[in-house]
């Protein structure tokens, strides 16, 4: 079996413009099976399940990182977004440099793409911090015959990684997030890398937005559809544009980044008929390749408060994104008195 052709065949469904859940689910299972076979190791072990904690968040255990593939829409949209960015860049440049920060054990998001482009045209830098994931990745790369591709593998922390000034990447990929940008290191990774590149570098995802939202009252969990979520106010935005506007002096206190504090006021008219306050996550992977509210585990609405039906006055929500060992959007909610 020509394994490279097999990867192209199995993963071709990700590139189909027409979204067919059934076909996508079959392709995803086949892709996973192939990766597990190439890996040839059981990663459902204690060491594989251990997340690793740092002072700016967690890196997922190898087993969990591999499991991300199962999030169908996430995986599809990222692969399509990366491919679109490459197509755009490659039209204008002779060669490309792609940095993939947090590959997991399989470099899941880039493997469907690597064999579709000439190895002379694209060079890759892969960063992975989890030692077990890194070790498995080395084996996978070798078994896939990728040794003669221009791939630099580095067991490095992407939140501290120093980009070579003379070899800046054209595209930077990282999917190191959970819904509401909690727990993992997406923000720290992007901040570090955004500070070192030129404006022309494409970041995948291009933008992650957090908003305060509301969920309609009287709808059971099974009945809930996207239309039952209402976006109220954007409160945090992780994108190159937003980060370039951070004032590096004002926003740093003792070396720590301080993000803007936001206050959202919802008067009675706005929350009447709604029963929950939410943090909503939306991802623009690249241009029109997006992941909408509740389309993936990464965009599941996070419930932050039940809203009693008898409130009179305004709800005030103070929010601020904080980088710490448990990065998250911190919030303080003040409810008005009941009628
Ligand atoms: C959510 S998993 C995604 C895996 C794979 N890229 C995918 O999308 O299927 C994130 C990966 O990033 C790695 N990671 C997290 N923080 C990192 C950091 N600071 N530097 C390098 N890798 C990191 C984790 O160990 C994990 O393997």
GROMACS .gro file of C-alpha atoms and ligand atoms in nm:
model
  366
    1UNK     CA    1   0.000   0.000   0.000
    2UNK     CA    2   0.127   0.346  -0.091
    3UNK     CA    3   0.053   0.513   0.240
    4UNK     CA    4   0.086   0.866   0.106
    5UNK     CA    5  -0.174   0.802  -0.166
    6UNK     CA    6  -0.391   0.630   0.093
    7UNK     CA    7  -0.388   0.942   0.313
    8UNK     CA    8  -0.483   1.159   0.016
    9UNK     CA    9  -0.770   0.922  -0.073
   10UNK     CA   10  -0.908   0.884   0.279
   11UNK     CA   11  -0.894   1.254   0.362
   12UNK     CA   12  -1.033   1.382   0.032
   13UNK     CA   13  -1.377   1.422   0.192
   14UNK     CA   14  -1.244   1.711   0.403
   15UNK     CA   15  -1.186   1.907   0.082
   16UNK     CA   16  -1.537   1.852  -0.061
   17UNK     CA   17  -1.727   2.181  -0.058
   18UNK     CA   18  -2.054   2.002   0.001
   19UNK     CA   19  -2.074   1.903   0.370
   20UNK     CA   20  -2.200   1.544   0.392
   21UNK     CA   21  -2.198   1.436   0.759
   22UNK     CA   22  -2.226   1.068   0.679
   23UNK     CA   23  -1.932   1.067   0.437
   24UNK     CA   24  -1.733   1.294   0.669
   25UNK     CA   25  -1.787   1.059   0.960
   26UNK     CA   26  -1.670   0.758   0.754
   27UNK     CA   27  -1.363   0.949   0.634
   28UNK     CA   28  -1.282   1.058   0.988
   29UNK     CA   29  -1.303   0.700   1.120
   30UNK     CA   30  -1.084   0.572   0.837
   31UNK     CA   31  -0.830   0.848   0.892
   32UNK     CA   32  -0.817   0.771   1.263
   33UNK     CA   33  -0.778   0.398   1.202
   34UNK     CA   34  -0.489   0.460   0.965
   35UNK     CA   35  -0.315   0.693   1.209
   36UNK     CA   36  -0.354   0.445   1.494
   37UNK     CA   37  -0.211   0.172   1.272
   38UNK     CA   38   0.087   0.384   1.174
   39UNK     CA   39   0.139   0.478   1.540
   40UNK     CA   40   0.130   0.112   1.641
   41UNK     CA   41   0.111   0.191   2.014
   42UNK     CA   42  -0.160   0.197   2.273
   43UNK     CA   43  -0.191   0.557   2.391
   44UNK     CA   44  -0.494   0.491   2.611
   45UNK     CA   45  -0.264   0.451   2.911
   46UNK     CA   46  -0.209   0.665   3.221
   47UNK     CA   47   0.086   0.852   3.068
   48UNK     CA   48  -0.117   0.909   2.752
   49UNK     CA   49  -0.411   1.050   2.946
   50UNK     CA   50  -0.207   1.289   3.162
   51UNK     CA   51  -0.245   1.655   3.073
   52UNK     CA   52   0.065   1.860   3.153
   53UNK     CA   53   0.024   2.180   3.355
   54UNK     CA   54   0.228   2.499   3.298
   55UNK     CA   55   0.210   2.845   3.449
   56UNK     CA   56   0.006   2.961   3.148
   57UNK     CA   57  -0.223   2.664   3.100
   58UNK     CA   58  -0.240   2.297   3.010
   59UNK     CA   59  -0.104   2.087   2.725
   60UNK     CA   60  -0.332   1.795   2.652
   61UNK     CA   61  -0.229   1.436   2.712
   62UNK     CA   62  -0.141   1.236   2.399
   63UNK     CA   63  -0.463   1.033   2.410
   64UNK     CA   64  -0.679   1.347   2.429
   65UNK     CA   65  -0.481   1.529   2.159
   66UNK     CA   66  -0.532   1.231   1.925
   67UNK     CA   67  -0.903   1.229   2.008
   68UNK     CA   68  -0.948   1.584   1.871
   69UNK     CA   69  -0.973   1.431   1.524
   70UNK     CA   70  -1.321   1.299   1.615
   71UNK     CA   71  -1.457   1.654   1.636
   72UNK     CA   72  -1.570   1.638   1.273
   73UNK     CA   73  -1.645   2.002   1.200
   74UNK     CA   74  -1.337   2.126   1.385
   75UNK     CA   75  -1.109   1.897   1.189
   76UNK     CA   76  -1.279   1.967   0.855
   77UNK     CA   77  -1.281   2.345   0.896
   78UNK     CA   78  -0.919   2.363   1.010
   79UNK     CA   79  -0.794   2.145   0.724
   80UNK     CA   80  -0.993   2.351   0.472
   81UNK     CA   81  -0.878   2.681   0.623
   82UNK     CA   82  -0.512   2.577   0.619
   83UNK     CA   83  -0.544   2.457   0.261
   84UNK     CA   84  -0.708   2.781   0.153
   85UNK     CA   85  -0.433   2.988   0.316
   86UNK     CA   86  -0.165   2.778   0.142
   87UNK     CA   87  -0.336   2.815  -0.195
   88UNK     CA   88  -0.348   3.192  -0.156
   89UNK     CA   89   0.013   3.225  -0.043
   90UNK     CA   90   0.159   2.982  -0.294
   91UNK     CA   91   0.016   3.182  -0.584
   92UNK     CA   92   0.226   3.479  -0.476
   93UNK     CA   93   0.544   3.315  -0.345
   94UNK     CA   94   0.786   3.057  -0.478
   95UNK     CA   95   0.816   2.881  -0.145
   96UNK     CA   96   0.637   2.872   0.190
   97UNK     CA   97   0.723   2.814   0.553
   98UNK     CA   98   0.448   2.675   0.777
   99UNK     CA   99   0.480   2.663   1.155
  100UNK     CA  100   0.245   2.419   1.328
  101UNK     CA  101   0.243   2.477   1.705
  102UNK     CA  102   0.099   2.184   1.901
  103UNK     CA  103   0.085   1.900   1.649
  104UNK     CA  104  -0.030   1.629   1.888
  105UNK     CA  105   0.103   1.279   1.813
  106UNK     CA  106  -0.015   1.278   1.449
  107UNK     CA  107   0.007   1.634   1.311
  108UNK     CA  108  -0.359   1.563   1.228
  109UNK     CA  109  -0.444   1.895   1.065
  110UNK     CA  110  -0.153   1.904   0.820
  111UNK     CA  111  -0.109   1.540   0.711
  112UNK     CA  112  -0.405   1.553   0.469
  113UNK     CA  113  -0.233   1.853   0.307
  114UNK     CA  114   0.140   1.771   0.299
  115UNK     CA  115   0.122   1.513   0.019
  116UNK     CA  116  -0.088   1.740  -0.200
  117UNK     CA  117   0.194   1.993  -0.242
  118UNK     CA  118   0.543   1.963  -0.380
  119UNK     CA  119   0.805   1.898  -0.113
  120UNK     CA  120   1.029   2.155  -0.278
  121UNK     CA  121   0.773   2.431  -0.226
  122UNK     CA  122   0.680   2.408   0.141
  123UNK     CA  123   0.891   2.367   0.449
  124UNK     CA  124   0.745   2.294   0.789
  125UNK     CA  125   0.834   2.350   1.153
  126UNK     CA  126   0.642   2.132   1.395
  127UNK     CA  127   0.638   2.219   1.766
  128UNK     CA  128   0.507   1.987   2.034
  129UNK     CA  129   0.560   2.019   2.407
  130UNK     CA  130   0.425   1.685   2.530
  131UNK     CA  131   0.718   1.438   2.532
  132UNK     CA  132   0.504   1.132   2.454
  133UNK     CA  133   0.319   1.306   2.169
  134UNK     CA  134   0.654   1.427   2.036
  135UNK     CA  135   0.807   1.080   2.049
  136UNK     CA  136   0.509   0.930   1.865
  137UNK     CA  137   0.513   1.210   1.610
  138UNK     CA  138   0.876   1.134   1.527
  139UNK     CA  139   0.783   0.772   1.456
  140UNK     CA  140   0.479   0.870   1.248
  141UNK     CA  141   0.682   1.112   1.036
  142UNK     CA  142   0.940   0.847   0.969
  143UNK     CA  143   0.687   0.572   0.890
  144UNK     CA  144   0.504   0.802   0.648
  145UNK     CA  145   0.818   0.847   0.442
  146UNK     CA  146   0.830   1.216   0.531
  147UNK     CA  147   1.203   1.208   0.602
  148UNK     CA  148   1.283   1.362   0.265
  149UNK     CA  149   1.033   1.643   0.317
  150UNK     CA  150   1.161   1.964   0.467
  151UNK     CA  151   1.020   1.921   0.818
  152UNK     CA  152   1.188   2.047   1.134
  153UNK     CA  153   1.057   1.874   1.445
  154UNK     CA  154   1.109   2.057   1.771
  155UNK     CA  155   1.013   1.953   2.121
  156UNK     CA  156   0.949   2.310   2.228
  157UNK     CA  157   0.710   2.530   2.420
  158UNK     CA  158   0.532   2.745   2.162
  159UNK     CA  159   0.460   3.010   2.428
  160UNK     CA  160   0.834   3.075   2.451
  161UNK     CA  161   0.958   2.963   2.110
  162UNK     CA  162   1.191   3.208   1.936
  163UNK     CA  163   1.132   3.237   1.563
  164UNK     CA  164   1.445   3.268   1.351
  165UNK     CA  165   1.443   3.629   1.229
  166UNK     CA  166   1.570   3.522   0.886
  167UNK     CA  167   1.323   3.239   0.847
  168UNK     CA  168   0.984   3.374   0.953
  169UNK     CA  169   0.682   3.154   0.883
  170UNK     CA  170   0.420   3.257   0.625
  171UNK     CA  171   0.146   3.057   0.796
  172UNK     CA  172   0.118   2.973   1.166
  173UNK     CA  173  -0.127   2.706   1.278
  174UNK     CA  174  -0.233   2.623   1.632
  175UNK     CA  175  -0.540   2.454   1.768
  176UNK     CA  176  -0.467   2.459   2.140
  177UNK     CA  177  -0.803   2.573   2.268
  178UNK     CA  178  -1.126   2.473   2.434
  179UNK     CA  179  -1.459   2.653   2.434
  180UNK     CA  180  -1.442   2.999   2.593
  181UNK     CA  181  -1.061   2.981   2.552
  182UNK     CA  182  -1.034   2.805   2.889
  183UNK     CA  183  -0.763   2.571   3.014
  184UNK     CA  184  -0.525   2.543   2.713
  185UNK     CA  185  -0.257   2.782   2.588
  186UNK     CA  186  -0.395   2.922   2.261
  187UNK     CA  187  -0.378   3.286   2.376
  188UNK     CA  188  -0.021   3.263   2.512
  189UNK     CA  189   0.099   3.075   2.204
  190UNK     CA  190  -0.050   3.325   1.961
  191UNK     CA  191   0.070   3.625   2.163
  192UNK     CA  192   0.425   3.494   2.161
  193UNK     CA  193   0.424   3.416   1.789
  194UNK     CA  194   0.229   3.726   1.680
  195UNK     CA  195   0.494   3.941   1.847
  196UNK     CA  196   0.766   3.796   1.624
  197UNK     CA  197   0.623   3.803   1.272
  198UNK     CA  198   0.532   4.049   1.001
  199UNK     CA  199   0.182   4.161   0.916
  200UNK     CA  200   0.167   3.928   0.617
  201UNK     CA  201   0.181   3.611   0.827
  202UNK     CA  202  -0.149   3.423   0.830
  203UNK     CA  203  -0.262   3.282   1.163
  204UNK     CA  204  -0.489   2.981   1.164
  205UNK     CA  205  -0.735   3.034   1.322
  206UNK     CA  206  -0.754   3.390   1.195
  207UNK     CA  207  -0.988   3.503   1.472
  208UNK     CA  208  -1.147   3.362   1.787
  209UNK     CA  209  -1.427   3.568   1.935
  210UNK     CA  210  -1.589   3.540   2.276
  211UNK     CA  211  -1.925   3.705   2.338
  212UNK     CA  212  -2.181   3.732   2.613
  213UNK     CA  213  -2.492   3.546   2.504
  214UNK     CA  214  -2.834   3.433   2.618
  215UNK     CA  215  -3.029   3.110   2.586
  216UNK     CA  216  -3.403   3.110   2.532
  217UNK     CA  217  -3.616   2.994   2.824
  218UNK     CA  218  -3.834   2.684   2.814
  219UNK     CA  219  -3.626   2.485   2.562
  220UNK     CA  220  -3.495   2.147   2.674
  221UNK     CA  221  -3.136   2.045   2.602
  222UNK     CA  222  -3.246   1.802   2.329
  223UNK     CA  223  -3.460   2.066   2.158
  224UNK     CA  224  -3.194   2.338   2.166
  225UNK     CA  225  -3.091   2.470   1.825
  226UNK     CA  226  -2.856   2.750   1.720
  227UNK     CA  227  -3.154   2.988   1.688
  228UNK     CA  228  -3.211   2.955   2.063
  229UNK     CA  229  -2.878   3.123   2.137
  230UNK     CA  230  -2.858   3.499   2.110
  231UNK     CA  231  -2.533   3.689   2.087
  232UNK     CA  232  -2.537   4.009   2.295
  233UNK     CA  233  -2.191   4.164   2.304
  234UNK     CA  234  -1.840   4.075   2.190
  235UNK     CA  235  -1.601   4.082   2.486
  236UNK     CA  236  -1.275   3.925   2.367
  237UNK     CA  237  -1.109   3.877   2.033
  238UNK     CA  238  -0.793   3.677   1.965
  239UNK     CA  239  -0.665   3.787   1.627
  240UNK     CA  240  -0.358   3.946   1.477
  241UNK     CA  241  -0.542   4.277   1.443
  242UNK     CA  242  -0.655   4.280   1.807
  243UNK     CA  243  -0.313   4.179   1.938
  244UNK     CA  244  -0.121   4.432   1.730
  245UNK     CA  245  -0.336   4.699   1.892
  246UNK     CA  246  -0.243   4.595   2.245
  247UNK     CA  247  -0.023   4.865   2.385
  248UNK     CA  248   0.282   4.670   2.503
  249UNK     CA  249   0.363   4.911   2.785
  250UNK     CA  250   0.016   4.968   2.927
  251UNK     CA  251  -0.088   4.609   2.884
  252UNK     CA  252   0.203   4.457   3.073
  253UNK     CA  253   0.223   4.445   3.450
  254UNK     CA  254   0.524   4.263   3.594
  255UNK     CA  255   0.572   4.093   3.257
  256UNK     CA  256   0.213   3.968   3.252
  257UNK     CA  257  -0.024   4.067   2.976
  258UNK     CA  258  -0.331   4.247   3.103
  259UNK     CA  259  -0.629   4.234   2.872
  260UNK     CA  260  -0.902   4.498   2.869
  261UNK     CA  261  -1.172   4.481   3.133
  262UNK     CA  262  -1.517   4.486   2.979
  263UNK     CA  263  -1.852   4.567   3.130
  264UNK     CA  264  -2.173   4.444   2.966
  265UNK     CA  265  -2.509   4.571   3.083
  266UNK     CA  266  -2.821   4.382   2.988
  267UNK     CA  267  -3.142   4.560   3.071
  268UNK     CA  268  -3.464   4.377   3.142
  269UNK     CA  269  -3.592   4.407   2.786
  270UNK     CA  270  -3.287   4.225   2.653
  271UNK     CA  271  -3.295   3.923   2.884
  272UNK     CA  272  -3.672   3.879   2.915
  273UNK     CA  273  -3.764   3.534   2.778
  274UNK     CA  274  -3.412   3.397   2.831
  275UNK     CA  275  -3.308   3.161   3.110
  276UNK     CA  276  -2.928   3.141   3.092
  277UNK     CA  277  -2.629   3.370   3.055
  278UNK     CA  278  -2.358   3.227   2.830
  279UNK     CA  279  -2.011   3.278   2.696
  280UNK     CA  280  -2.029   3.208   2.323
  281UNK     CA  281  -1.726   3.110   2.114
  282UNK     CA  282  -1.697   3.162   1.739
  283UNK     CA  283  -1.395   3.075   1.526
  284UNK     CA  284  -1.295   3.216   1.192
  285UNK     CA  285  -1.044   2.954   1.083
  286UNK     CA  286  -0.961   3.134   0.759
  287UNK     CA  287  -1.188   3.367   0.558
  288UNK     CA  288  -1.518   3.184   0.500
  289UNK     CA  289  -1.401   2.865   0.673
  290UNK     CA  290  -1.564   2.920   1.012
  291UNK     CA  291  -1.685   2.723   1.313
  292UNK     CA  292  -2.013   2.866   1.434
  293UNK     CA  293  -2.171   2.851   1.778
  294UNK     CA  294  -2.216   2.490   1.896
  295UNK     CA  295  -2.090   2.339   1.570
  296UNK     CA  296  -1.792   2.181   1.745
  297UNK     CA  297  -1.668   2.107   2.096
  298UNK     CA  298  -1.455   2.420   2.061
  299UNK     CA  299  -1.764   2.639   2.024
  300UNK     CA  300  -1.999   2.482   2.278
  301UNK     CA  301  -2.171   2.766   2.470
  302UNK     CA  302  -2.053   2.789   2.829
  303UNK     CA  303  -2.332   2.850   3.080
  304UNK     CA  304  -2.222   3.109   3.337
  305UNK     CA  305  -2.548   3.183   3.520
  306UNK     CA  306  -2.912   3.085   3.535
  307UNK     CA  307  -3.138   3.388   3.502
  308UNK     CA  308  -3.434   3.385   3.742
  309UNK     CA  309  -3.757   3.482   3.566
  310UNK     CA  310  -3.855   3.749   3.821
  311UNK     CA  311  -3.564   3.995   3.789
  312UNK     CA  312  -3.628   4.369   3.774
  313UNK     CA  313  -3.347   4.596   3.652
  314UNK     CA  314  -3.023   4.524   3.468
  315UNK     CA  315  -2.773   4.240   3.476
  316UNK     CA  316  -2.414   4.362   3.483
  317UNK     CA  317  -2.131   4.134   3.369
  318UNK     CA  318  -1.768   4.233   3.423
  319UNK     CA  319  -1.522   4.028   3.223
  320UNK     CA  320  -1.150   4.009   3.169
  321UNK     CA  321  -0.939   3.742   3.000
  322UNK     CA  322  -0.660   3.620   3.229
  323UNK     CA  323  -0.356   3.411   3.149
  324UNK     CA  324  -0.266   3.187   3.443
  325UNK     CA  325  -0.220   2.818   3.521
  326UNK     CA  326  -0.595   2.801   3.444
  327UNK     CA  327  -0.637   3.054   3.165
  328UNK     CA  328  -0.994   3.169   3.122
  329UNK     CA  329  -1.231   3.455   3.076
  330UNK     CA  330  -1.296   3.568   3.431
  331UNK     CA  331  -1.638   3.714   3.505
  332UNK     CA  332  -1.835   3.875   3.788
  333UNK     CA  333  -2.210   3.883   3.741
  334UNK     CA  334  -2.433   4.120   3.934
  335UNK     CA  335  -2.801   4.035   3.919
  336UNK     CA  336  -3.071   4.293   4.003
  337UNK     CA  337  -3.323   4.229   4.279
  338UNK     CA  338  -3.630   4.016   4.209
  339UNK     CA  339  -3.960   4.198   4.157
  340LIG     C1  340  -0.583   2.023   2.124
  340LIG     S1  341  -0.439   1.931   2.081
  340LIG     C2  342  -0.452   1.934   1.906
  340LIG     C3  343  -0.369   1.829   1.836
  340LIG     C4  344  -0.368   1.840   1.684
  340LIG     N1  345  -0.300   1.961   1.641
  340LIG     C5  346  -0.508   1.844   1.629
  340LIG     O1  347  -0.555   1.954   1.599
  340LIG     O2  348  -0.572   1.741   1.616
  340LIG     C6  349  -0.313   2.049   2.118
  340LIG     C7  350  -0.170   1.998   2.113
  340LIG     O3  351  -0.085   2.108   2.138
  340LIG     C8  352   0.017   2.072   2.229
  340LIG     N2  353   0.056   2.194   2.301
  340LIG     C9  354  -0.016   2.259   2.395
  340LIG     N3  355   0.052   2.364   2.442
  340LIG    C10  356   0.169   2.368   2.374
  340LIG    C11  357   0.281   2.455   2.377
  340LIG     N4  358   0.288   2.558   2.460
  340LIG     N5  359   0.384   2.430   2.293
  340LIG    C12  360   0.380   2.325   2.207
  340LIG     N6  361   0.277   2.239   2.201
  340LIG    C13  362   0.172   2.260   2.283
  340LIG    C14  363  -0.048   1.969   2.318
  340LIG     O4  364   0.050   1.889   2.381
  340LIG    C15  365  -0.135   1.894   2.218
  340LIG     O5  366  -0.063   1.790   2.160
   0.00000   0.00000   0.00000
